[in-house]
Amino acid sequence: MVFSSISFLYYFLPITLLLYIFVPNKIKNYILLMASIVFYMCGEPRYVLVLIFSCVFNYLIGLFISKSSNNKKRKLLMIVAIVIDFLILFYFKYLNFFVENINKIFNVDLGIYIYAMPIGISFFTFQAASYVIDIYNGKIKSSNSLLAFSTYLTMFPQLIAGPIVRYETIEKEMFVDKSIIDYSKFSKGIKRFIIGLSKKVILANVLGEFGKVLTTLKNKTVLSHILQAISDTLQLYFDFSGYSDMAIGIGLILGFEFLENFNYPLIASSITDFWRRWHISLSSWFRDYVYIPLGGNRKGKLRTYLNIFIVWLLTGFWHGANWNFIIWGLYFAIILIVEKVFLLKALSKTKVIAHIYSIFIIVIGFVIFNQTSLNELGEYLKNMFGFGGLSFTNLETNFYFKNYLTILIVSAILSTPILKIALSKIKNNTKYQKYVDIIEMVACFALLIVCTSYIINQTYNPFLYFRF
């Protein structure tokens, strides 16, 4: 079940919210946990036991670490938890990759294959690992309630595509009296959800359709490759940031404040800046649990560069068990190291050039991200830069470019904070302030109707990050 589906929008979500709002406060978390399990089972019923095991196992390990006064035992328990959590992740997500490559290298057939992966396993594994590590480091206390911890780990808004929420972020909110509805959070949550839904349905899905059209052109051109690279980048941004908006919005409705996951990454002035703005919860996870423990930038320049290399190798591999993701991660590692050594000072002096440079690097990065075959990647880059013997454009490319030009322009504008800044100025103007809430309410209602009609008519409606 995806957020941008009729079954979720008009059945699952309203029923869950009505139950959650009107049941007594002491059983709200039970309702949320049951709803989350049902939500997960709608997408992956056979792997719900993996999720339940993760809840029980990490809860018990957290308790044992908290109760132990022996530092060696505490450390051993933490290591055991991390090893088991990541062995499960490895088994389902990475075993096929290693088996296939061993078979090719040594010309054997090990015959071990996993044919499906629990959806969202990377997200809930990282949340569970952060919980255990934070208890060991004394940042948080272990939960005394299996219900509270299980609700945290399985919470359906962020269960299968993030953002990666840490226990410390919502620990207090888990036990706050929610018998009185916070109407401010509730209304913000509805607005945020509809904005995210609109990003996904009106922008990402249409950009995805454009990308599909470009891949099926009979006579591809240099321009068709460039347009596909741009539309794929915009699609991925609106798809994933839209999902994060919806997750944050539902969280607010339920009384939880998740941290932001995107901050207009396509206006970045460097790749360093981009990764402070894109998938913030993942970047901060690797910073806090890998980069800093490895020594960060405290052990000299060479060690800093090695740490960056390791972090981005893992970041690429987190996204998927394929060579293109590893290359994608290492590509950004090299760019970040080059920026740190040579470019950041120069880029800070030339904003326009810095932005053009950043967009170019980002788009190329997502070409690597989207090409699953290394041969296809090489061919795509060759054609995109005009070395594949293709004409620059033709009538077919021009036709589809004109048809989708409006959505490309609108998407480019909405990937910047221009609209947000304009609305903020209007809100701060006392002359118009009384009209703003009414206009926002009408606009949200209109967007919901438009999104519903799109969902009914569209055949292309995936969530790209579910596969991670």
Tab-separated table of N, CA and C in Angstrom, residues 17-175:
chain	number	residue	atom	x	y	z
A	17	LEU	N	-6.893	7.253	11.684
A	17	LEU	CA	-6.915	8.534	12.397
A	17	LEU	C	-8.131	8.644	13.302
A	18	LEU	N	-9.274	8.196	12.824
A	18	LEU	CA	-10.489	8.250	13.659
A	18	LEU	C	-10.332	7.390	14.914
A	19	LEU	N	-9.801	6.185	14.735
A	19	LEU	CA	-9.570	5.310	15.887
A	19	LEU	C	-8.563	5.939	16.844
A	20	TYR	N	-7.481	6.444	16.283
A	20	TYR	CA	-6.395	7.007	17.102
A	20	TYR	C	-6.857	8.223	17.895
A	21	ILE	N	-7.660	9.066	17.263
A	21	ILE	CA	-8.097	10.309	17.906
A	21	ILE	C	-9.123	10.045	19.008
A	22	PHE	N	-10.012	9.108	18.770
A	22	PHE	CA	-11.156	8.978	19.682
A	22	PHE	C	-11.027	7.878	20.742
A	23	VAL	N	-10.030	7.003	20.608
A	23	VAL	CA	-9.860	5.991	21.665
A	23	VAL	C	-9.208	6.640	22.882
A	24	PRO	N	-9.333	6.040	24.063
A	24	PRO	CA	-8.670	6.565	25.261
A	24	PRO	C	-7.157	6.662	25.062
A	25	ASN	N	-6.566	7.624	25.740
A	25	ASN	CA	-5.150	7.907	25.559
A	25	ASN	C	-4.259	6.686	25.806
A	26	LYS	N	-4.633	5.856	26.787
A	26	LYS	CA	-3.774	4.730	27.178
A	26	LYS	C	-3.685	3.640	26.125
A	27	ILE	N	-4.612	3.637	25.153
A	27	ILE	CA	-4.526	2.598	24.116
A	27	ILE	C	-4.197	3.177	22.724
A	28	LYS	N	-3.844	4.464	22.666
A	28	LYS	CA	-3.509	5.072	21.366
A	28	LYS	C	-2.317	4.370	20.718
A	29	ASN	N	-1.282	4.080	21.535
A	29	ASN	CA	-0.105	3.419	20.959
A	29	ASN	C	-0.419	2.014	20.473
A	30	TYR	N	-1.368	1.326	21.115
A	30	TYR	CA	-1.800	0.012	20.629
A	30	TYR	C	-2.433	0.138	19.241
A	31	ILE	N	-3.267	1.155	19.089
A	31	ILE	CA	-3.923	1.393	17.792
A	31	ILE	C	-2.883	1.691	16.727
A	32	LEU	N	-1.920	2.547	17.076
A	32	LEU	CA	-0.880	2.930	16.119
A	32	LEU	C	-0.018	1.727	15.740
A	33	LEU	N	0.328	0.895	16.720
A	33	LEU	CA	1.131	-0.294	16.443
A	33	LEU	C	0.364	-1.273	15.546
A	34	MET	N	-0.896	-1.521	15.879
A	34	MET	CA	-1.690	-2.453	15.073
A	34	MET	C	-1.876	-1.923	13.656
A	35	ALA	N	-2.133	-0.620	13.536
A	35	ALA	CA	-2.293	-0.021	12.209
A	35	ALA	C	-1.012	-0.151	11.399
A	36	SER	N	0.126	0.033	12.051
A	36	SER	CA	1.418	-0.057	11.367
A	36	SER	C	1.703	-1.473	10.890
A	37	ILE	N	1.362	-2.464	11.719
A	37	ILE	CA	1.553	-3.858	11.320
A	37	ILE	C	0.651	-4.202	10.135
A	38	VAL	N	-0.607	-3.750	10.190
A	38	VAL	CA	-1.539	-3.984	9.084
A	38	VAL	C	-1.020	-3.315	7.815
A	39	PHE	N	-0.547	-2.087	7.951
A	39	PHE	CA	0.009	-1.342	6.810
A	39	PHE	C	1.157	-2.115	6.178
A	40	TYR	N	2.063	-2.635	7.015
A	40	TYR	CA	3.204	-3.381	6.497
A	40	TYR	C	2.758	-4.672	5.822
A	41	MET	N	1.787	-5.339	6.432
A	41	MET	CA	1.313	-6.604	5.883
A	41	MET	C	0.617	-6.427	4.540
A	42	CYS	N	0.064	-5.260	4.306
A	42	CYS	CA	-0.566	-4.995	3.003
A	42	CYS	C	0.469	-5.018	1.883
A	43	GLY	N	1.700	-4.677	2.216
A	43	GLY	CA	2.752	-4.668	1.198
A	43	GLY	C	3.632	-5.894	1.236
A	44	GLU	N	3.878	-6.453	2.420
A	44	GLU	CA	4.827	-7.556	2.564
A	44	GLU	C	4.422	-8.475	3.703
A	45	PRO	N	3.303	-9.218	3.562
A	45	PRO	CA	2.786	-10.018	4.685
A	45	PRO	C	3.734	-11.105	5.159
A	46	ARG	N	4.491	-11.722	4.244
A	46	ARG	CA	5.317	-12.864	4.653
A	46	ARG	C	6.542	-12.447	5.462
A	47	TYR	N	6.902	-11.144	5.401
A	47	TYR	CA	8.094	-10.703	6.126
A	47	TYR	C	7.776	-9.892	7.376
A	48	VAL	N	6.528	-9.894	7.782
A	48	VAL	CA	6.171	-9.144	8.988
A	48	VAL	C	6.878	-9.720	10.212
A	49	LEU	N	7.196	-11.015	10.188
A	49	LEU	CA	7.899	-11.640	11.314
A	49	LEU	C	9.317	-11.096	11.461
A	50	VAL	N	9.931	-10.699	10.342
A	50	VAL	CA	11.261	-10.074	10.406
A	50	VAL	C	11.173	-8.761	11.167
A	51	LEU	N	10.141	-7.983	10.876
A	51	LEU	CA	9.919	-6.708	11.553
A	51	LEU	C	9.633	-6.924	13.044
A	52	ILE	N	8.782	-7.897	13.359
A	52	ILE	CA	8.449	-8.188	14.759
A	52	ILE	C	9.687	-8.666	15.515
A	53	PHE	N	10.496	-9.525	14.870
A	53	PHE	CA	11.742	-9.980	15.507
A	53	PHE	C	12.648	-8.795	15.819
A	54	SER	N	12.780	-7.864	14.860
A	54	SER	CA	13.626	-6.684	15.072
A	54	SER	C	13.152	-5.878	16.277
A	55	CYS	N	11.840	-5.755	16.427
A	55	CYS	CA	11.274	-5.021	17.570
A	55	CYS	C	11.649	-5.689	18.891
A	56	VAL	N	11.362	-6.973	18.999
A	56	VAL	CA	11.569	-7.694	20.260
A	56	VAL	C	13.055	-7.813	20.579
A	57	PHE	N	13.854	-8.190	19.582
A	57	PHE	CA	15.288	-8.398	19.792
A	57	PHE	C	15.980	-7.108	20.245
A	58	ASN	N	15.754	-6.013	19.538
A	58	ASN	CA	16.453	-4.763	19.875
A	58	ASN	C	15.932	-4.154	21.178
A	59	TYR	N	14.663	-4.363	21.463
A	59	TYR	CA	14.118	-3.914	22.749
A	59	TYR	C	14.815	-4.635	23.905
A	60	LEU	N	14.956	-5.962	23.806
A	60	LEU	CA	15.589	-6.743	24.871
A	60	LEU	C	17.071	-6.400	25.021
A	61	ILE	N	17.770	-6.257	23.900
A	61	ILE	CA	19.189	-5.885	23.954
A	61	ILE	C	19.350	-4.525	24.618
A	62	GLY	N	18.456	-3.576	24.260
A	62	GLY	CA	18.495	-2.251	24.879
A	62	GLY	C	18.328	-2.326	26.382
A	63	LEU	N	17.402	-3.169	26.846
A	63	LEU	CA	17.193	-3.357	28.288
A	63	LEU	C	18.431	-3.937	28.955
A	64	PHE	N	19.028	-4.959	28.340
A	64	PHE	CA	20.202	-5.608	28.919
A	64	PHE	C	21.379	-4.632	29.016
A	65	ILE	N	21.568	-3.803	27.981
A	65	ILE	CA	22.660	-2.819	28.008
A	65	ILE	C	22.445	-1.815	29.130
A	66	SER	N	21.204	-1.336	29.271
A	66	SER	CA	20.895	-0.348	30.314
A	66	SER	C	21.105	-0.904	31.718
A	67	LYS	N	20.743	-2.171	31.911
A	67	LYS	CA	20.796	-2.764	33.253
A	67	LYS	C	22.188	-3.231	33.640
A	68	SER	N	23.061	-3.395	32.647
A	68	SER	CA	24.408	-3.889	32.942
A	68	SER	C	25.332	-2.741	33.354
A	69	SER	N	26.143	-2.987	34.361
A	69	SER	CA	27.130	-1.995	34.804
A	69	SER	C	28.530	-2.358	34.325
A	70	ASN	N	28.635	-3.486	33.647
A	70	ASN	CA	29.922	-3.960	33.131
A	70	ASN	C	30.132	-3.419	31.719
A	71	ASN	N	31.115	-2.549	31.536
A	71	ASN	CA	31.324	-1.895	30.239
A	71	ASN	C	31.642	-2.892	29.124
A	72	LYS	N	32.419	-3.929	29.457
A	72	LYS	CA	32.758	-4.926	28.437
A	72	LYS	C	31.502	-5.676	27.983
A	73	LYS	N	30.656	-6.009	28.961
A	73	LYS	CA	29.409	-6.707	28.633
A	73	LYS	C	28.488	-5.810	27.821
A	74	ARG	N	28.410	-4.532	28.191
A	74	ARG	CA	27.578	-3.577	27.459
A	74	ARG	C	28.035	-3.461	26.002
A	75	LYS	N	29.362	-3.362	25.829
A	75	LYS	CA	29.913	-3.240	24.487
A	75	LYS	C	29.651	-4.505	23.673
A	76	LEU	N	29.818	-5.676	24.320
A	76	LEU	CA	29.575	-6.942	23.640
A	76	LEU	C	28.119	-7.058	23.193
A	77	LEU	N	27.193	-6.641	24.069
A	77	LEU	CA	25.773	-6.683	23.720
A	77	LEU	C	25.464	-5.771	22.534
A	78	MET	N	26.066	-4.578	22.547
A	78	MET	CA	25.859	-3.653	21.429
A	78	MET	C	26.373	-4.257	20.131
A	79	ILE	N	27.561	-4.854	20.179
A	79	ILE	CA	28.155	-5.460	18.981
A	79	ILE	C	27.291	-6.608	18.482
A	80	VAL	N	26.802	-7.443	19.409
A	80	VAL	CA	25.927	-8.560	19.036
A	80	VAL	C	24.678	-8.046	18.329
A	81	ALA	N	24.073	-6.981	18.885
A	81	ALA	CA	22.860	-6.416	18.276
A	81	ALA	C	23.143	-5.905	16.870
A	82	ILE	N	24.242	-5.170	16.706
A	82	ILE	CA	24.573	-4.597	15.401
A	82	ILE	C	24.872	-5.712	14.396
A	83	VAL	N	25.623	-6.719	14.829
A	83	VAL	CA	25.973	-7.822	13.933
A	83	VAL	C	24.718	-8.558	13.469
A	84	ILE	N	23.825	-8.878	14.395
A	84	ILE	CA	22.609	-9.620	14.025
A	84	ILE	C	21.688	-8.768	13.150
A	85	ASP	N	21.502	-7.482	13.515
A	85	ASP	CA	20.667	-6.587	12.697
A	85	ASP	C	21.189	-6.515	11.268
A	86	PHE	N	22.512	-6.350	11.140
A	86	PHE	CA	23.065	-6.167	9.802
A	86	PHE	C	23.265	-7.479	9.060
A	87	LEU	N	23.365	-8.595	9.780
A	87	LEU	CA	23.372	-9.894	9.105
A	87	LEU	C	22.019	-10.159	8.444
A	88	ILE	N	20.945	-9.795	9.133
A	88	ILE	CA	19.599	-9.946	8.548
A	88	ILE	C	19.470	-9.068	7.310
A	89	LEU	N	19.944	-7.814	7.419
A	89	LEU	CA	19.926	-6.906	6.270
A	89	LEU	C	20.753	-7.483	5.124
A	90	PHE	N	21.941	-7.998	5.449
A	90	PHE	CA	22.824	-8.577	4.430
A	90	PHE	C	22.149	-9.765	3.738
A	91	TYR	N	21.533	-10.629	4.526
A	91	TYR	CA	20.909	-11.831	3.981
A	91	TYR	C	19.848	-11.485	2.943
A	92	PHE	N	18.980	-10.559	3.282
A	92	PHE	CA	17.868	-10.242	2.383
A	92	PHE	C	18.257	-9.294	1.250
A	93	LYS	N	19.172	-8.382	1.514
A	93	LYS	CA	19.432	-7.317	0.541
A	93	LYS	C	20.702	-7.532	-0.288
A	94	TYR	N	21.721	-8.164	0.306
A	94	TYR	CA	23.029	-8.195	-0.350
A	94	TYR	C	23.539	-9.589	-0.706
A	95	LEU	N	22.909	-10.642	-0.195
A	95	LEU	CA	23.397	-11.993	-0.456
A	95	LEU	C	23.424	-12.296	-1.945
A	96	ASN	N	22.345	-11.969	-2.653
A	96	ASN	CA	22.298	-12.236	-4.100
A	96	ASN	C	23.459	-11.569	-4.833
A	97	PHE	N	23.758	-10.327	-4.465
A	97	PHE	CA	24.830	-9.565	-5.114
A	97	PHE	C	26.167	-10.289	-4.960
A	98	PHE	N	26.461	-10.723	-3.742
A	98	PHE	CA	27.740	-11.399	-3.504
A	98	PHE	C	27.779	-12.772	-4.161
A	99	VAL	N	26.669	-13.509	-4.100
A	99	VAL	CA	26.616	-14.833	-4.732
A	99	VAL	C	26.823	-14.706	-6.243
A	100	GLU	N	26.135	-13.760	-6.869
A	100	GLU	CA	26.239	-13.575	-8.320
A	100	GLU	C	27.662	-13.213	-8.730
A	101	ASN	N	28.297	-12.341	-7.947
A	101	ASN	CA	29.662	-11.927	-8.298
A	101	ASN	C	30.675	-13.032	-8.037
A	102	ILE	N	30.493	-13.817	-6.968
A	102	ILE	CA	31.364	-14.977	-6.716
A	102	ILE	C	31.201	-15.994	-7.841
A	103	ASN	N	29.953	-16.241	-8.266
A	103	ASN	CA	29.701	-17.181	-9.375
A	103	ASN	C	30.419	-16.746	-10.648
A	104	LYS	N	30.391	-15.449	-10.949
A	104	LYS	CA	31.027	-14.932	-12.164
A	104	LYS	C	32.548	-15.004	-12.074
A	105	ILE	N	33.084	-14.602	-10.930
A	105	ILE	CA	34.548	-14.553	-10.769
A	105	ILE	C	35.162	-15.947	-10.771
A	106	PHE	N	34.526	-16.891	-10.049
A	106	PHE	CA	35.110	-18.226	-9.893
A	106	PHE	C	34.441	-19.284	-10.785
A	107	ASN	N	33.511	-18.831	-11.633
A	107	ASN	CA	32.829	-19.735	-12.569
A	107	ASN	C	32.195	-20.917	-11.841
A	108	VAL	N	31.433	-20.607	-10.801
A	108	VAL	CA	30.737	-21.643	-10.024
A	108	VAL	C	29.254	-21.278	-9.964
A	109	ASP	N	28.464	-22.154	-9.385
A	109	ASP	CA	27.045	-21.879	-9.169
A	109	ASP	C	26.691	-22.290	-7.747
A	110	LEU	N	26.723	-21.301	-6.856
A	110	LEU	CA	26.443	-21.589	-5.453
A	110	LEU	C	24.970	-21.924	-5.218
A	111	GLY	N	24.114	-21.426	-6.104
A	111	GLY	CA	22.699	-21.790	-6.029
A	111	GLY	C	21.965	-21.255	-4.819
A	112	ILE	N	22.439	-20.145	-4.249
A	112	ILE	CA	21.764	-19.539	-3.087
A	112	ILE	C	21.193	-18.204	-3.541
A	113	TYR	N	19.878	-18.090	-3.561
A	113	TYR	CA	19.262	-16.845	-4.002
A	113	TYR	C	18.072	-16.478	-3.122
A	114	ILE	N	17.944	-15.197	-2.870
A	114	ILE	CA	16.786	-14.660	-2.153
A	114	ILE	C	15.923	-13.963	-3.197
A	115	TYR	N	14.648	-14.314	-3.282
A	115	TYR	CA	13.813	-13.833	-4.379
A	115	TYR	C	12.973	-12.613	-4.025
A	116	ALA	N	13.003	-12.206	-2.771
A	116	ALA	CA	12.270	-10.997	-2.381
A	116	ALA	C	12.930	-10.403	-1.149
A	117	MET	N	12.752	-9.103	-0.986
A	117	MET	CA	13.360	-8.387	0.134
A	117	MET	C	12.266	-7.699	0.942
A	118	PRO	N	12.317	-7.794	2.277
A	118	PRO	CA	11.333	-7.070	3.086
A	118	PRO	C	11.406	-5.565	2.779
A	119	ILE	N	10.280	-4.961	2.432
A	119	ILE	CA	10.301	-3.538	2.077
A	119	ILE	C	10.682	-2.710	3.305
A	120	GLY	N	11.477	-1.682	3.055
A	120	GLY	CA	11.872	-0.774	4.124
A	120	GLY	C	12.882	-1.340	5.099
A	121	ILE	N	13.506	-2.492	4.771
A	121	ILE	CA	14.395	-3.135	5.735
A	121	ILE	C	15.605	-2.264	6.075
A	122	SER	N	16.098	-1.496	5.102
A	122	SER	CA	17.234	-0.609	5.387
A	122	SER	C	16.852	0.469	6.385
A	123	PHE	N	15.626	0.971	6.278
A	123	PHE	CA	15.182	2.050	7.170
A	123	PHE	C	14.999	1.554	8.598
A	124	PHE	N	14.240	0.452	8.779
A	124	PHE	CA	14.003	0.043	10.165
A	124	PHE	C	15.246	-0.596	10.794
A	125	THR	N	16.155	-1.149	9.969
A	125	THR	CA	17.416	-1.666	10.519
A	125	THR	C	18.279	-0.527	11.044
A	126	PHE	N	18.358	0.562	10.300
A	126	PHE	CA	19.153	1.714	10.746
A	126	PHE	C	18.548	2.348	12.002
A	127	GLN	N	17.235	2.386	12.094
A	127	GLN	CA	16.598	2.938	13.294
A	127	GLN	C	16.888	2.060	14.509
A	128	ALA	N	16.791	0.754	14.327
A	128	ALA	CA	17.064	-0.169	15.433
A	128	ALA	C	18.513	-0.055	15.882
A	129	ALA	N	19.437	0.022	14.917
A	129	ALA	CA	20.861	0.130	15.259
A	129	ALA	C	21.149	1.437	16.005
A	130	SER	N	20.543	2.536	15.556
A	130	SER	CA	20.776	3.829	16.236
A	130	SER	C	20.264	3.791	17.670
A	131	TYR	N	19.156	3.097	17.890
A	131	TYR	CA	18.582	2.967	19.236
A	131	TYR	C	19.556	2.260	20.174
A	132	VAL	N	20.096	1.129	19.746
A	132	VAL	CA	21.020	0.353	20.585
A	132	VAL	C	22.320	1.124	20.830
A	133	ILE	N	22.855	1.747	19.783
A	133	ILE	CA	24.109	2.503	19.922
A	133	ILE	C	23.920	3.698	20.854
A	134	ASP	N	22.789	4.390	20.731
A	134	ASP	CA	22.528	5.551	21.584
A	134	ASP	C	22.381	5.154	23.056
A	135	ILE	N	21.810	3.973	23.321
A	135	ILE	CA	21.725	3.485	24.704
A	135	ILE	C	23.126	3.205	25.235
A	136	TYR	N	23.941	2.545	24.439
A	136	TYR	CA	25.320	2.241	24.845
A	136	TYR	C	26.114	3.514	25.128
A	137	ASN	N	25.936	4.519	24.282
A	137	ASN	CA	26.671	5.782	24.450
A	137	ASN	C	26.074	6.698	25.512
A	138	GLY	N	24.954	6.294	26.112
A	138	GLY	CA	24.340	7.080	27.177
A	138	GLY	C	23.537	8.270	26.698
A	139	LYS	N	23.221	8.313	25.402
A	139	LYS	CA	22.428	9.431	24.869
A	139	LYS	C	20.961	9.306	25.249
A	140	ILE	N	20.484	8.060	25.338
A	140	ILE	CA	19.088	7.807	25.717
A	140	ILE	C	19.041	6.653	26.714
A	141	LYS	N	17.929	6.545	27.406
A	141	LYS	CA	17.681	5.381	28.248
A	141	LYS	C	16.839	4.388	27.460
A	142	SER	N	17.019	3.114	27.786
A	142	SER	CA	16.222	2.109	27.076
A	142	SER	C	14.748	2.275	27.422
A	143	SER	N	13.904	1.949	26.486
A	143	SER	CA	12.465	2.012	26.730
A	143	SER	C	12.060	0.900	27.693
A	144	ASN	N	11.229	1.248	28.649
A	144	ASN	CA	10.703	0.242	29.581
A	144	ASN	C	9.440	-0.419	29.038
A	145	SER	N	9.054	-0.015	27.841
A	145	SER	CA	7.808	-0.522	27.260
A	145	SER	C	8.081	-1.104	25.880
A	146	LEU	N	7.851	-2.407	25.734
A	146	LEU	CA	7.967	-3.035	24.413
A	146	LEU	C	6.978	-2.405	23.446
A	147	LEU	N	5.816	-2.022	23.930
A	147	LEU	CA	4.807	-1.366	23.099
A	147	LEU	C	5.343	-0.063	22.521
A	148	ALA	N	5.946	0.773	23.397
A	148	ALA	CA	6.455	2.071	22.950
A	148	ALA	C	7.569	1.896	21.928
A	149	PHE	N	8.508	0.980	22.200
A	149	PHE	CA	9.612	0.776	21.263
A	149	PHE	C	9.117	0.209	19.939
A	150	SER	N	8.223	-0.759	20.004
A	150	SER	CA	7.681	-1.369	18.773
A	150	SER	C	6.908	-0.342	17.959
A	151	THR	N	6.183	0.527	18.641
A	151	THR	CA	5.450	1.590	17.945
A	151	THR	C	6.415	2.524	17.237
A	152	TYR	N	7.510	2.854	17.927
A	152	TYR	CA	8.548	3.704	17.322
A	152	TYR	C	9.129	3.055	16.071
A	153	LEU	N	9.491	1.778	16.163
A	153	LEU	CA	10.198	1.129	15.062
A	153	LEU	C	9.284	0.837	13.875
A	154	THR	N	8.007	0.607	14.139
A	154	THR	CA	7.088	0.199	13.067
A	154	THR	C	6.180	1.325	12.582
A	155	MET	N	6.286	2.513	13.149
A	155	MET	CA	5.330	3.588	12.868
A	155	MET	C	5.133	3.779	11.359
A	156	PHE	N	3.933	3.551	10.868
A	156	PHE	CA	3.692	3.435	9.431
A	156	PHE	C	4.043	4.669	8.603
A	157	PRO	N	3.969	5.909	9.131
A	157	PRO	CA	4.326	7.032	8.263
A	157	PRO	C	5.748	6.946	7.720
A	158	GLN	N	6.696	6.455	8.537
A	158	GLN	CA	8.091	6.441	8.099
A	158	GLN	C	8.684	5.031	8.019
A	159	LEU	N	7.840	4.013	8.090
A	159	LEU	CA	8.320	2.636	8.195
A	159	LEU	C	9.072	2.159	6.962
A	160	ILE	N	8.563	2.438	5.780
A	160	ILE	CA	9.120	1.777	4.600
A	160	ILE	C	9.886	2.702	3.654
A	161	ALA	N	9.920	3.998	3.925
A	161	ALA	CA	10.733	4.884	3.081
A	161	ALA	C	11.214	6.113	3.842
A	162	GLY	N	11.324	5.997	5.155
A	162	GLY	CA	11.900	7.079	5.943
A	162	GLY	C	10.954	8.249	6.142
A	163	PRO	N	11.460	9.339	6.718
A	163	PRO	CA	12.856	9.542	7.120
A	163	PRO	C	13.273	8.609	8.254
A	164	ILE	N	14.605	8.437	8.410
A	164	ILE	CA	15.140	7.605	9.484
A	164	ILE	C	14.996	8.392	10.780
A	165	VAL	N	14.069	7.956	11.621
A	165	VAL	CA	13.742	8.680	12.865
A	165	VAL	C	14.491	8.040	14.029
A	166	ARG	N	15.083	8.856	14.867
A	166	ARG	CA	15.788	8.334	16.041
A	166	ARG	C	14.859	8.357	17.254
A	167	TYR	N	15.092	7.423	18.141
A	167	TYR	CA	14.203	7.269	19.298
A	167	TYR	C	14.160	8.539	20.141
A	168	GLU	N	15.315	9.218	20.285
A	168	GLU	CA	15.361	10.423	21.112
A	168	GLU	C	14.449	11.524	20.565
A	169	THR	N	14.183	11.502	19.236
A	169	THR	CA	13.360	12.530	18.608
A	169	THR	C	11.912	12.452	19.067
A	170	ILE	N	11.406	11.225	19.252
A	170	ILE	CA	9.978	11.069	19.562
A	170	ILE	C	9.724	10.389	20.905
A	171	GLU	N	10.790	10.173	21.689
A	171	GLU	CA	10.643	9.447	22.960
A	171	GLU	C	9.610	10.103	23.871
A	172	LYS	N	9.734	11.407	24.088
A	172	LYS	CA	8.808	12.109	24.987
A	172	LYS	C	7.397	12.152	24.404
A	173	GLU	N	7.318	12.347	23.089
A	173	GLU	CA	6.010	12.446	22.441
A	173	GLU	C	5.236	11.127	22.509
A	174	MET	N	5.970	10.020	22.676
A	174	MET	CA	5.331	8.716	22.772
A	174	MET	C	4.436	8.626	24.015
A	175	PHE	N	4.802	9.387	25.050
A	175	PHE	CA	4.086	9.279	26.317
A	175	PHE	C	3.305	10.550	26.680
